[in-house]
């Protein structure tokens, strides 16, 4: 079992390609109200969870709600791919503004697994090249996360390790 130590109050960024299992992991380990997903916010601002053109507004709203939650002292999990530095920078900024520790949990599954899952889903229509690009972004992310300001970087490699992980909360004081 891999124990993921997370401060009681943290901004947790899930990091992983589409199909890595981020939303599944979030559902399993966190309460629905703790999880802010990019899909949910695209739905809120555009009535369509897959409307990529709504992403900027969706993340604007997501960051805003995350900031309010952190100000109120509520642990917050961001369920988005978070594969690019500029996307993660927005989260680091919100965490810093509220004096909260940013934590990353990387879910790394083989590309074949992510692709197999994607093909089985009706709600995801991106092609294999998109997934391959996400995998490249993930590889580049590894060396960057700590430098960007994530205070803890938990990496779960492979489906077994992801399935066996447990979250443990660290008292802040
Ligand atoms: P996206 O970035 O596209 O939202 P995601 O990382 O949130 O993807 P999920 O929606 O959690 O991925 O999972 C994709 C598919 O894989 C789902 O059909 C889900 O049931 C399945 N899946 C996710 N995690 C696991 C797991 N640990 N074991 C078996 N199947 C899984
Ligand atoms: Mg998801």
JSON list of C-alpha atoms and ligand atoms in Angstrom, two decimals:
[
{"chain": "A", "resi": 1, "resn": "UNK", "atom": "CA", "xyz": [0.00, 0.00, 0.00]},
{"chain": "A", "resi": 2, "resn": "UNK", "atom": "CA", "xyz": [1.25, 3.48, -0.81]},
{"chain": "A", "resi": 3, "resn": "UNK", "atom": "CA", "xyz": [0.32, 6.07, 1.79]},
{"chain": "A", "resi": 4, "resn": "UNK", "atom": "CA", "xyz": [-0.15, 9.57, 0.48]},
{"chain": "A", "resi": 5, "resn": "UNK", "atom": "CA", "xyz": [0.47, 12.09, 3.23]},
{"chain": "A", "resi": 6, "resn": "UNK", "atom": "CA", "xyz": [-1.52, 15.23, 2.61]},
{"chain": "A", "resi": 7, "resn": "UNK", "atom": "CA", "xyz": [-1.79, 18.24, 4.90]},
{"chain": "A", "resi": 8, "resn": "UNK", "atom": "CA", "xyz": [-5.27, 18.62, 6.37]},
{"chain": "A", "resi": 9, "resn": "UNK", "atom": "CA", "xyz": [-5.57, 21.86, 4.48]},
{"chain": "A", "resi": 10, "resn": "UNK", "atom": "CA", "xyz": [-4.05, 21.63, 1.02]},
{"chain": "A", "resi": 11, "resn": "UNK", "atom": "CA", "xyz": [-4.73, 22.34, -2.59]},
{"chain": "A", "resi": 12, "resn": "UNK", "atom": "CA", "xyz": [-4.34, 18.95, -4.23]},
{"chain": "A", "resi": 13, "resn": "UNK", "atom": "CA", "xyz": [-3.70, 18.88, -7.96]},
{"chain": "A", "resi": 14, "resn": "UNK", "atom": "CA", "xyz": [-4.28, 15.56, -9.68]},
{"chain": "A", "resi": 15, "resn": "UNK", "atom": "CA", "xyz": [-1.94, 15.20, -12.63]},
{"chain": "A", "resi": 16, "resn": "UNK", "atom": "CA", "xyz": [-2.45, 12.67, -15.39]},
{"chain": "A", "resi": 17, "resn": "UNK", "atom": "CA", "xyz": [-3.45, 12.06, -18.98]},
{"chain": "A", "resi": 18, "resn": "UNK", "atom": "CA", "xyz": [-7.05, 11.55, -20.00]},
{"chain": "A", "resi": 19, "resn": "UNK", "atom": "CA", "xyz": [-8.00, 8.04, -18.94]},
{"chain": "A", "resi": 20, "resn": "UNK", "atom": "CA", "xyz": [-5.41, 7.85, -16.17]},
{"chain": "A", "resi": 21, "resn": "UNK", "atom": "CA", "xyz": [-8.22, 7.55, -13.64]},
{"chain": "A", "resi": 22, "resn": "UNK", "atom": "CA", "xyz": [-8.17, 10.99, -12.01]},
{"chain": "A", "resi": 23, "resn": "UNK", "atom": "CA", "xyz": [-11.94, 11.35, -11.58]},
{"chain": "A", "resi": 24, "resn": "UNK", "atom": "CA", "xyz": [-12.22, 7.76, -10.37]},
{"chain": "A", "resi": 25, "resn": "UNK", "atom": "CA", "xyz": [-9.42, 8.36, -7.85]},
{"chain": "A", "resi": 26, "resn": "UNK", "atom": "CA", "xyz": [-11.03, 11.61, -6.69]},
{"chain": "A", "resi": 27, "resn": "UNK", "atom": "CA", "xyz": [-14.38, 9.90, -6.16]},
{"chain": "A", "resi": 28, "resn": "UNK", "atom": "CA", "xyz": [-12.76, 7.14, -4.17]},
{"chain": "A", "resi": 29, "resn": "UNK", "atom": "CA", "xyz": [-10.66, 9.26, -1.83]},
{"chain": "A", "resi": 30, "resn": "UNK", "atom": "CA", "xyz": [-12.44, 12.57, -1.45]},
{"chain": "A", "resi": 31, "resn": "UNK", "atom": "CA", "xyz": [-15.94, 13.88, -0.83]},
{"chain": "A", "resi": 32, "resn": "UNK", "atom": "CA", "xyz": [-17.76, 15.16, -3.93]},
{"chain": "A", "resi": 33, "resn": "UNK", "atom": "CA", "xyz": [-17.79, 18.70, -2.56]},
{"chain": "A", "resi": 34, "resn": "UNK", "atom": "CA", "xyz": [-13.99, 18.69, -2.18]},
{"chain": "A", "resi": 35, "resn": "UNK", "atom": "CA", "xyz": [-13.40, 17.95, -5.85]},
{"chain": "A", "resi": 36, "resn": "UNK", "atom": "CA", "xyz": [-13.44, 20.70, -8.47]},
{"chain": "A", "resi": 37, "resn": "UNK", "atom": "CA", "xyz": [-13.20, 19.20, -11.93]},
{"chain": "A", "resi": 38, "resn": "UNK", "atom": "CA", "xyz": [-12.56, 20.98, -15.18]},
{"chain": "A", "resi": 39, "resn": "UNK", "atom": "CA", "xyz": [-15.40, 18.97, -16.71]},
{"chain": "A", "resi": 40, "resn": "UNK", "atom": "CA", "xyz": [-17.84, 20.14, -14.06]},
{"chain": "A", "resi": 41, "resn": "UNK", "atom": "CA", "xyz": [-16.85, 23.77, -14.61]},
{"chain": "A", "resi": 42, "resn": "UNK", "atom": "CA", "xyz": [-17.09, 23.53, -18.39]},
{"chain": "A", "resi": 43, "resn": "UNK", "atom": "CA", "xyz": [-20.57, 22.20, -17.82]},
{"chain": "A", "resi": 44, "resn": "UNK", "atom": "CA", "xyz": [-21.40, 25.05, -15.47]},
{"chain": "A", "resi": 45, "resn": "UNK", "atom": "CA", "xyz": [-20.27, 27.81, -17.82]},
{"chain": "A", "resi": 46, "resn": "UNK", "atom": "CA", "xyz": [-21.14, 26.26, -21.18]},
{"chain": "A", "resi": 47, "resn": "UNK", "atom": "CA", "xyz": [-23.72, 23.48, -20.62]},
{"chain": "A", "resi": 48, "resn": "UNK", "atom": "CA", "xyz": [-21.21, 21.13, -22.21]},
{"chain": "A", "resi": 49, "resn": "UNK", "atom": "CA", "xyz": [-18.46, 19.33, -20.28]},
{"chain": "A", "resi": 50, "resn": "UNK", "atom": "CA", "xyz": [-16.52, 18.75, -23.49]},
{"chain": "A", "resi": 51, "resn": "UNK", "atom": "CA", "xyz": [-16.63, 22.30, -24.85]},
{"chain": "A", "resi": 52, "resn": "UNK", "atom": "CA", "xyz": [-12.89, 22.97, -25.00]},
{"chain": "A", "resi": 53, "resn": "UNK", "atom": "CA", "xyz": [-13.55, 26.53, -26.16]},
{"chain": "A", "resi": 54, "resn": "UNK", "atom": "CA", "xyz": [-15.02, 27.16, -22.72]},
{"chain": "A", "resi": 55, "resn": "UNK", "atom": "CA", "xyz": [-11.84, 26.09, -20.92]},
{"chain": "A", "resi": 56, "resn": "UNK", "atom": "CA", "xyz": [-10.54, 29.57, -20.12]},
{"chain": "A", "resi": 57, "resn": "UNK", "atom": "CA", "xyz": [-13.81, 30.63, -18.51]},
{"chain": "A", "resi": 58, "resn": "UNK", "atom": "CA", "xyz": [-14.17, 27.26, -16.81]},
{"chain": "A", "resi": 59, "resn": "UNK", "atom": "CA", "xyz": [-10.73, 27.51, -15.18]},
{"chain": "A", "resi": 60, "resn": "UNK", "atom": "CA", "xyz": [-11.37, 31.10, -14.22]},
{"chain": "A", "resi": 61, "resn": "UNK", "atom": "CA", "xyz": [-14.46, 29.95, -12.32]},
{"chain": "A", "resi": 62, "resn": "UNK", "atom": "CA", "xyz": [-12.66, 26.91, -10.91]},
{"chain": "A", "resi": 63, "resn": "UNK", "atom": "CA", "xyz": [-9.80, 29.03, -9.57]},
{"chain": "A", "resi": 64, "resn": "UNK", "atom": "CA", "xyz": [-12.27, 31.43, -8.05]},
{"chain": "A", "resi": 65, "resn": "UNK", "atom": "CA", "xyz": [-14.17, 28.70, -6.22]},
{"chain": "A", "resi": 66, "resn": "UNK", "atom": "CA", "xyz": [-10.91, 27.03, -5.15]},
{"chain": "A", "resi": 67, "resn": "UNK", "atom": "CA", "xyz": [-9.78, 30.35, -3.66]},
{"chain": "A", "resi": 68, "resn": "UNK", "atom": "CA", "xyz": [-13.00, 30.75, -1.72]},
{"chain": "A", "resi": 69, "resn": "UNK", "atom": "CA", "xyz": [-12.75, 27.22, -0.37]},
{"chain": "A", "resi": 70, "resn": "UNK", "atom": "CA", "xyz": [-9.12, 27.70, 0.71]},
{"chain": "A", "resi": 71, "resn": "UNK", "atom": "CA", "xyz": [-9.97, 30.99, 2.39]},
{"chain": "A", "resi": 72, "resn": "UNK", "atom": "CA", "xyz": [-12.59, 29.07, 4.33]},
{"chain": "A", "resi": 73, "resn": "UNK", "atom": "CA", "xyz": [-10.04, 26.43, 5.28]},
{"chain": "A", "resi": 74, "resn": "UNK", "atom": "CA", "xyz": [-11.44, 23.63, 3.13]},
{"chain": "A", "resi": 75, "resn": "UNK", "atom": "CA", "xyz": [-9.21, 21.02, 1.49]},
{"chain": "A", "resi": 76, "resn": "UNK", "atom": "CA", "xyz": [-9.68, 21.26, -2.24]},
{"chain": "A", "resi": 77, "resn": "UNK", "atom": "CA", "xyz": [-8.84, 18.78, -4.99]},
{"chain": "A", "resi": 78, "resn": "UNK", "atom": "CA", "xyz": [-8.49, 19.89, -8.59]},
{"chain": "A", "resi": 79, "resn": "UNK", "atom": "CA", "xyz": [-9.47, 17.14, -11.03]},
{"chain": "A", "resi": 80, "resn": "UNK", "atom": "CA", "xyz": [-8.03, 18.28, -14.35]},
{"chain": "A", "resi": 81, "resn": "UNK", "atom": "CA", "xyz": [-5.15, 16.92, -16.42]},
{"chain": "A", "resi": 82, "resn": "UNK", "atom": "CA", "xyz": [-2.79, 19.61, -15.02]},
{"chain": "A", "resi": 83, "resn": "UNK", "atom": "CA", "xyz": [-0.18, 18.52, -17.53]},
{"chain": "A", "resi": 84, "resn": "UNK", "atom": "CA", "xyz": [1.13, 21.94, -18.49]},
{"chain": "A", "resi": 85, "resn": "UNK", "atom": "CA", "xyz": [3.13, 24.39, -16.43]},
{"chain": "A", "resi": 86, "resn": "UNK", "atom": "CA", "xyz": [0.81, 27.28, -17.22]},
{"chain": "A", "resi": 87, "resn": "UNK", "atom": "CA", "xyz": [-2.21, 25.31, -15.99]},
{"chain": "A", "resi": 88, "resn": "UNK", "atom": "CA", "xyz": [-0.43, 24.37, -12.78]},
{"chain": "A", "resi": 89, "resn": "UNK", "atom": "CA", "xyz": [0.80, 27.94, -12.28]},
{"chain": "A", "resi": 90, "resn": "UNK", "atom": "CA", "xyz": [-2.79, 29.07, -11.80]},
{"chain": "A", "resi": 91, "resn": "UNK", "atom": "CA", "xyz": [-3.22, 26.56, -8.99]},
{"chain": "A", "resi": 92, "resn": "UNK", "atom": "CA", "xyz": [0.09, 27.45, -7.31]},
{"chain": "A", "resi": 93, "resn": "UNK", "atom": "CA", "xyz": [-0.98, 31.08, -7.40]},
{"chain": "A", "resi": 94, "resn": "UNK", "atom": "CA", "xyz": [-4.35, 30.38, -5.75]},
{"chain": "A", "resi": 95, "resn": "UNK", "atom": "CA", "xyz": [-2.68, 28.24, -3.06]},
{"chain": "A", "resi": 96, "resn": "UNK", "atom": "CA", "xyz": [-0.06, 30.90, -2.32]},
{"chain": "A", "resi": 97, "resn": "UNK", "atom": "CA", "xyz": [-2.65, 33.65, -2.15]},
{"chain": "A", "resi": 98, "resn": "UNK", "atom": "CA", "xyz": [-4.30, 31.71, 0.66]},
{"chain": "A", "resi": 99, "resn": "UNK", "atom": "CA", "xyz": [-1.17, 30.44, 2.39]},
{"chain": "A", "resi": 100, "resn": "UNK", "atom": "CA", "xyz": [-2.09, 26.85, 1.62]},
{"chain": "A", "resi": 101, "resn": "UNK", "atom": "CA", "xyz": [0.30, 24.09, 0.58]},
{"chain": "A", "resi": 102, "resn": "UNK", "atom": "CA", "xyz": [0.00, 22.92, -3.00]},
{"chain": "A", "resi": 103, "resn": "UNK", "atom": "CA", "xyz": [0.35, 19.14, -3.37]},
{"chain": "A", "resi": 104, "resn": "UNK", "atom": "CA", "xyz": [0.51, 17.12, -6.58]},
{"chain": "A", "resi": 105, "resn": "UNK", "atom": "CA", "xyz": [-0.65, 13.54, -7.01]},
{"chain": "A", "resi": 106, "resn": "UNK", "atom": "CA", "xyz": [0.56, 12.12, -10.32]},
{"chain": "A", "resi": 107, "resn": "UNK", "atom": "CA", "xyz": [-1.36, 9.17, -11.75]},
{"chain": "A", "resi": 108, "resn": "UNK", "atom": "CA", "xyz": [0.84, 7.51, -14.34]},
{"chain": "A", "resi": 109, "resn": "UNK", "atom": "CA", "xyz": [-0.62, 4.61, -16.28]},
{"chain": "A", "resi": 110, "resn": "UNK", "atom": "CA", "xyz": [0.80, 3.09, -19.46]},
{"chain": "A", "resi": 111, "resn": "UNK", "atom": "CA", "xyz": [-0.43, 4.79, -22.61]},
{"chain": "A", "resi": 112, "resn": "UNK", "atom": "CA", "xyz": [-2.06, 1.55, -23.75]},
{"chain": "A", "resi": 113, "resn": "UNK", "atom": "CA", "xyz": [-4.19, 1.43, -20.59]},
{"chain": "A", "resi": 114, "resn": "UNK", "atom": "CA", "xyz": [-5.30, 5.04, -20.95]},
{"chain": "A", "resi": 115, "resn": "UNK", "atom": "CA", "xyz": [-6.12, 4.46, -24.61]},
{"chain": "A", "resi": 116, "resn": "UNK", "atom": "CA", "xyz": [-8.09, 1.30, -23.99]},
{"chain": "A", "resi": 117, "resn": "UNK", "atom": "CA", "xyz": [-10.17, 3.15, -21.40]},
{"chain": "A", "resi": 118, "resn": "UNK", "atom": "CA", "xyz": [-10.66, 6.12, -23.71]},
{"chain": "A", "resi": 119, "resn": "UNK", "atom": "CA", "xyz": [-11.88, 3.92, -26.54]},
{"chain": "A", "resi": 120, "resn": "UNK", "atom": "CA", "xyz": [-14.46, 2.40, -24.21]},
{"chain": "A", "resi": 121, "resn": "UNK", "atom": "CA", "xyz": [-15.93, 5.79, -23.30]},
{"chain": "A", "resi": 122, "resn": "UNK", "atom": "CA", "xyz": [-18.71, 7.51, -25.16]},
{"chain": "A", "resi": 123, "resn": "UNK", "atom": "CA", "xyz": [-17.93, 10.88, -23.54]},
{"chain": "A", "resi": 124, "resn": "UNK", "atom": "CA", "xyz": [-14.34, 11.14, -24.82]},
{"chain": "A", "resi": 125, "resn": "UNK", "atom": "CA", "xyz": [-13.64, 11.45, -28.51]},
{"chain": "A", "resi": 126, "resn": "UNK", "atom": "CA", "xyz": [-10.02, 12.57, -28.72]},
{"chain": "A", "resi": 127, "resn": "UNK", "atom": "CA", "xyz": [-7.71, 10.56, -30.94]},
{"chain": "A", "resi": 128, "resn": "UNK", "atom": "CA", "xyz": [-4.56, 8.68, -30.08]},
{"chain": "A", "resi": 129, "resn": "UNK", "atom": "CA", "xyz": [-2.25, 11.56, -31.10]},
{"chain": "A", "resi": 130, "resn": "UNK", "atom": "CA", "xyz": [-3.85, 13.74, -28.41]},
{"chain": "A", "resi": 131, "resn": "UNK", "atom": "CA", "xyz": [-3.11, 11.07, -25.83]},
{"chain": "A", "resi": 132, "resn": "UNK", "atom": "CA", "xyz": [0.46, 10.70, -27.06]},
{"chain": "A", "resi": 133, "resn": "UNK", "atom": "CA", "xyz": [0.94, 14.44, -26.66]},
{"chain": "A", "resi": 134, "resn": "UNK", "atom": "CA", "xyz": [-0.46, 14.28, -23.15]},
{"chain": "A", "resi": 135, "resn": "UNK", "atom": "CA", "xyz": [2.01, 11.51, -22.31]},
{"chain": "A", "resi": 136, "resn": "UNK", "atom": "CA", "xyz": [4.84, 13.72, -23.53]},
{"chain": "A", "resi": 137, "resn": "UNK", "atom": "CA", "xyz": [3.57, 16.59, -21.38]},
{"chain": "A", "resi": 138, "resn": "UNK", "atom": "CA", "xyz": [3.42, 14.21, -18.41]},
{"chain": "A", "resi": 139, "resn": "UNK", "atom": "CA", "xyz": [7.04, 13.15, -18.90]},
{"chain": "A", "resi": 140, "resn": "UNK", "atom": "CA", "xyz": [8.10, 16.78, -18.99]},
{"chain": "A", "resi": 141, "resn": "UNK", "atom": "CA", "xyz": [6.05, 17.52, -15.88]},
{"chain": "A", "resi": 142, "resn": "UNK", "atom": "CA", "xyz": [8.05, 15.20, -13.65]},
{"chain": "A", "resi": 143, "resn": "UNK", "atom": "CA", "xyz": [11.10, 17.39, -13.51]},
{"chain": "A", "resi": 144, "resn": "UNK", "atom": "CA", "xyz": [9.09, 20.54, -13.05]},
{"chain": "A", "resi": 145, "resn": "UNK", "atom": "CA", "xyz": [6.50, 19.96, -10.35]},
{"chain": "A", "resi": 146, "resn": "UNK", "atom": "CA", "xyz": [8.72, 20.53, -7.31]},
{"chain": "A", "resi": 147, "resn": "UNK", "atom": "CA", "xyz": [10.40, 23.53, -8.90]},
{"chain": "A", "resi": 148, "resn": "UNK", "atom": "CA", "xyz": [7.04, 25.07, -9.71]},
{"chain": "A", "resi": 149, "resn": "UNK", "atom": "CA", "xyz": [6.18, 25.14, -6.02]},
{"chain": "A", "resi": 150, "resn": "UNK", "atom": "CA", "xyz": [4.40, 21.88, -5.22]},
{"chain": "A", "resi": 151, "resn": "UNK", "atom": "CA", "xyz": [5.47, 21.08, -1.68]},
{"chain": "A", "resi": 152, "resn": "UNK", "atom": "CA", "xyz": [4.78, 17.39, -2.02]},
{"chain": "A", "resi": 153, "resn": "UNK", "atom": "CA", "xyz": [4.77, 15.41, -5.22]},
{"chain": "A", "resi": 154, "resn": "UNK", "atom": "CA", "xyz": [3.25, 11.95, -4.86]},
{"chain": "A", "resi": 155, "resn": "UNK", "atom": "CA", "xyz": [3.73, 9.69, -7.86]},
{"chain": "A", "resi": 156, "resn": "UNK", "atom": "CA", "xyz": [1.59, 6.59, -8.38]},
{"chain": "A", "resi": 157, "resn": "UNK", "atom": "CA", "xyz": [2.90, 4.42, -11.20]},
{"chain": "A", "resi": 158, "resn": "UNK", "atom": "CA", "xyz": [0.69, 1.77, -12.72]},
{"chain": "A", "resi": 159, "resn": "UNK", "atom": "CA", "xyz": [-2.85, 0.66, -12.07]},
{"chain": "A", "resi": 160, "resn": "UNK", "atom": "CA", "xyz": [-1.94, -1.53, -9.09]},
{"chain": "A", "resi": 161, "resn": "UNK", "atom": "CA", "xyz": [-0.16, 1.22, -7.24]},
{"chain": "A", "resi": 162, "resn": "UNK", "atom": "CA", "xyz": [-3.01, 3.63, -7.94]},
{"chain": "A", "resi": 163, "resn": "UNK", "atom": "CA", "xyz": [-5.58, 1.12, -6.68]},
{"chain": "A", "resi": 164, "resn": "UNK", "atom": "CA", "xyz": [-3.59, 0.39, -3.51]},
{"chain": "A", "resi": 165, "resn": "UNK", "atom": "CA", "xyz": [-3.03, 4.02, -2.51]},
{"chain": "A", "resi": 166, "resn": "UNK", "atom": "CA", "xyz": [-4.54, 5.48, 0.63]},
{"chain": "A", "resi": 167, "resn": "UNK", "atom": "CA", "xyz": [-4.70, 9.10, 1.70]},
{"chain": "A", "resi": 168, "resn": "UNK", "atom": "CA", "xyz": [-3.51, 10.01, 5.20]},
{"chain": "A", "resi": 169, "resn": "UNK", "atom": "CA", "xyz": [-4.06, 13.48, 6.58]},
{"chain": "A", "resi": 170, "resn": "UNK", "atom": "CA", "xyz": [-1.27, 15.29, 8.38]},
{"chain": "A", "resi": 171, "resn": "UNK", "atom": "CA", "xyz": [-2.19, 17.65, 11.17]},
{"chain": "A", "resi": 172, "resn": "UNK", "atom": "CA", "xyz": [-0.96, 21.14, 10.39]},
{"chain": "A", "resi": 173, "resn": "UNK", "atom": "CA", "xyz": [-0.07, 22.10, 13.95]},
{"chain": "B", "resi": 1, "resn": "LIG", "atom": "P1", "xyz": [-10.26, 12.51, -18.08]},
{"chain": "B", "resi": 1, "resn": "LIG", "atom": "O1", "xyz": [-9.01, 13.33, -17.97]},
{"chain": "B", "resi": 1, "resn": "LIG", "atom": "O2", "xyz": [-10.61, 12.23, -19.51]},
{"chain": "B", "resi": 1, "resn": "LIG", "atom": "O3", "xyz": [-11.39, 13.07, -17.29]},
{"chain": "B", "resi": 1, "resn": "LIG", "atom": "P2", "xyz": [-9.70, 10.62, -15.98]},
{"chain": "B", "resi": 1, "resn": "LIG", "atom": "O4", "xyz": [-8.25, 10.63, -15.68]},
{"chain": "B", "resi": 1, "resn": "LIG", "atom": "O5", "xyz": [-10.60, 11.39, -15.09]},
{"chain": "B", "resi": 1, "resn": "LIG", "atom": "O6", "xyz": [-9.90, 11.04, -17.49]},
{"chain": "B", "resi": 1, "resn": "LIG", "atom": "P3", "xyz": [-11.44, 8.44, -15.32]},
{"chain": "B", "resi": 1, "resn": "LIG", "atom": "O7", "xyz": [-12.68, 9.02, -15.88]},
{"chain": "B", "resi": 1, "resn": "LIG", "atom": "O8", "xyz": [-11.30, 8.37, -13.84]},
{"chain": "B", "resi": 1, "resn": "LIG", "atom": "O9", "xyz": [-10.16, 9.08, -15.99]},
{"chain": "B", "resi": 1, "resn": "LIG", "atom": "O10", "xyz": [-11.28, 6.95, -15.84]},
{"chain": "B", "resi": 1, "resn": "LIG", "atom": "C1", "xyz": [-11.40, 6.65, -17.23]},
{"chain": "B", "resi": 1, "resn": "LIG", "atom": "C2", "xyz": [-12.02, 5.27, -17.38]},
{"chain": "B", "resi": 1, "resn": "LIG", "atom": "O11", "xyz": [-11.16, 4.31, -16.78]},
{"chain": "B", "resi": 1, "resn": "LIG", "atom": "C3", "xyz": [-13.36, 5.15, -16.67]},
{"chain": "B", "resi": 1, "resn": "LIG", "atom": "O12", "xyz": [-14.22, 4.39, -17.48]},
{"chain": "B", "resi": 1, "resn": "LIG", "atom": "C4", "xyz": [-13.05, 4.41, -15.40]},
{"chain": "B", "resi": 1, "resn": "LIG", "atom": "O13", "xyz": [-14.10, 3.59, -14.99]},
{"chain": "B", "resi": 1, "resn": "LIG", "atom": "C5", "xyz": [-11.83, 3.58, -15.75]},
{"chain": "B", "resi": 1, "resn": "LIG", "atom": "N1", "xyz": [-10.92, 3.51, -14.59]},
{"chain": "B", "resi": 1, "resn": "LIG", "atom": "C6", "xyz": [-10.39, 4.56, -13.95]},
{"chain": "B", "resi": 1, "resn": "LIG", "atom": "N2", "xyz": [-9.62, 4.17, -12.93]},
{"chain": "B", "resi": 1, "resn": "LIG", "atom": "C7", "xyz": [-9.67, 2.83, -12.93]},
{"chain": "B", "resi": 1, "resn": "LIG", "atom": "C8", "xyz": [-9.08, 1.83, -12.12]},
{"chain": "B", "resi": 1, "resn": "LIG", "atom": "N3", "xyz": [-8.28, 2.14, -11.11]},
{"chain": "B", "resi": 1, "resn": "LIG", "atom": "N4", "xyz": [-9.33, 0.54, -12.42]},
{"chain": "B", "resi": 1, "resn": "LIG", "atom": "C9", "xyz": [-10.12, 0.24, -13.44]},
{"chain": "B", "resi": 1, "resn": "LIG", "atom": "N5", "xyz": [-10.72, 1.13, -14.26]},
{"chain": "B", "resi": 1, "resn": "LIG", "atom": "C10", "xyz": [-10.50, 2.40, -14.01]},
{"chain": "B", "resi": 2, "resn": "LIG", "atom": "MG1", "xyz": [-11.92, 12.93, -15.41]}
]
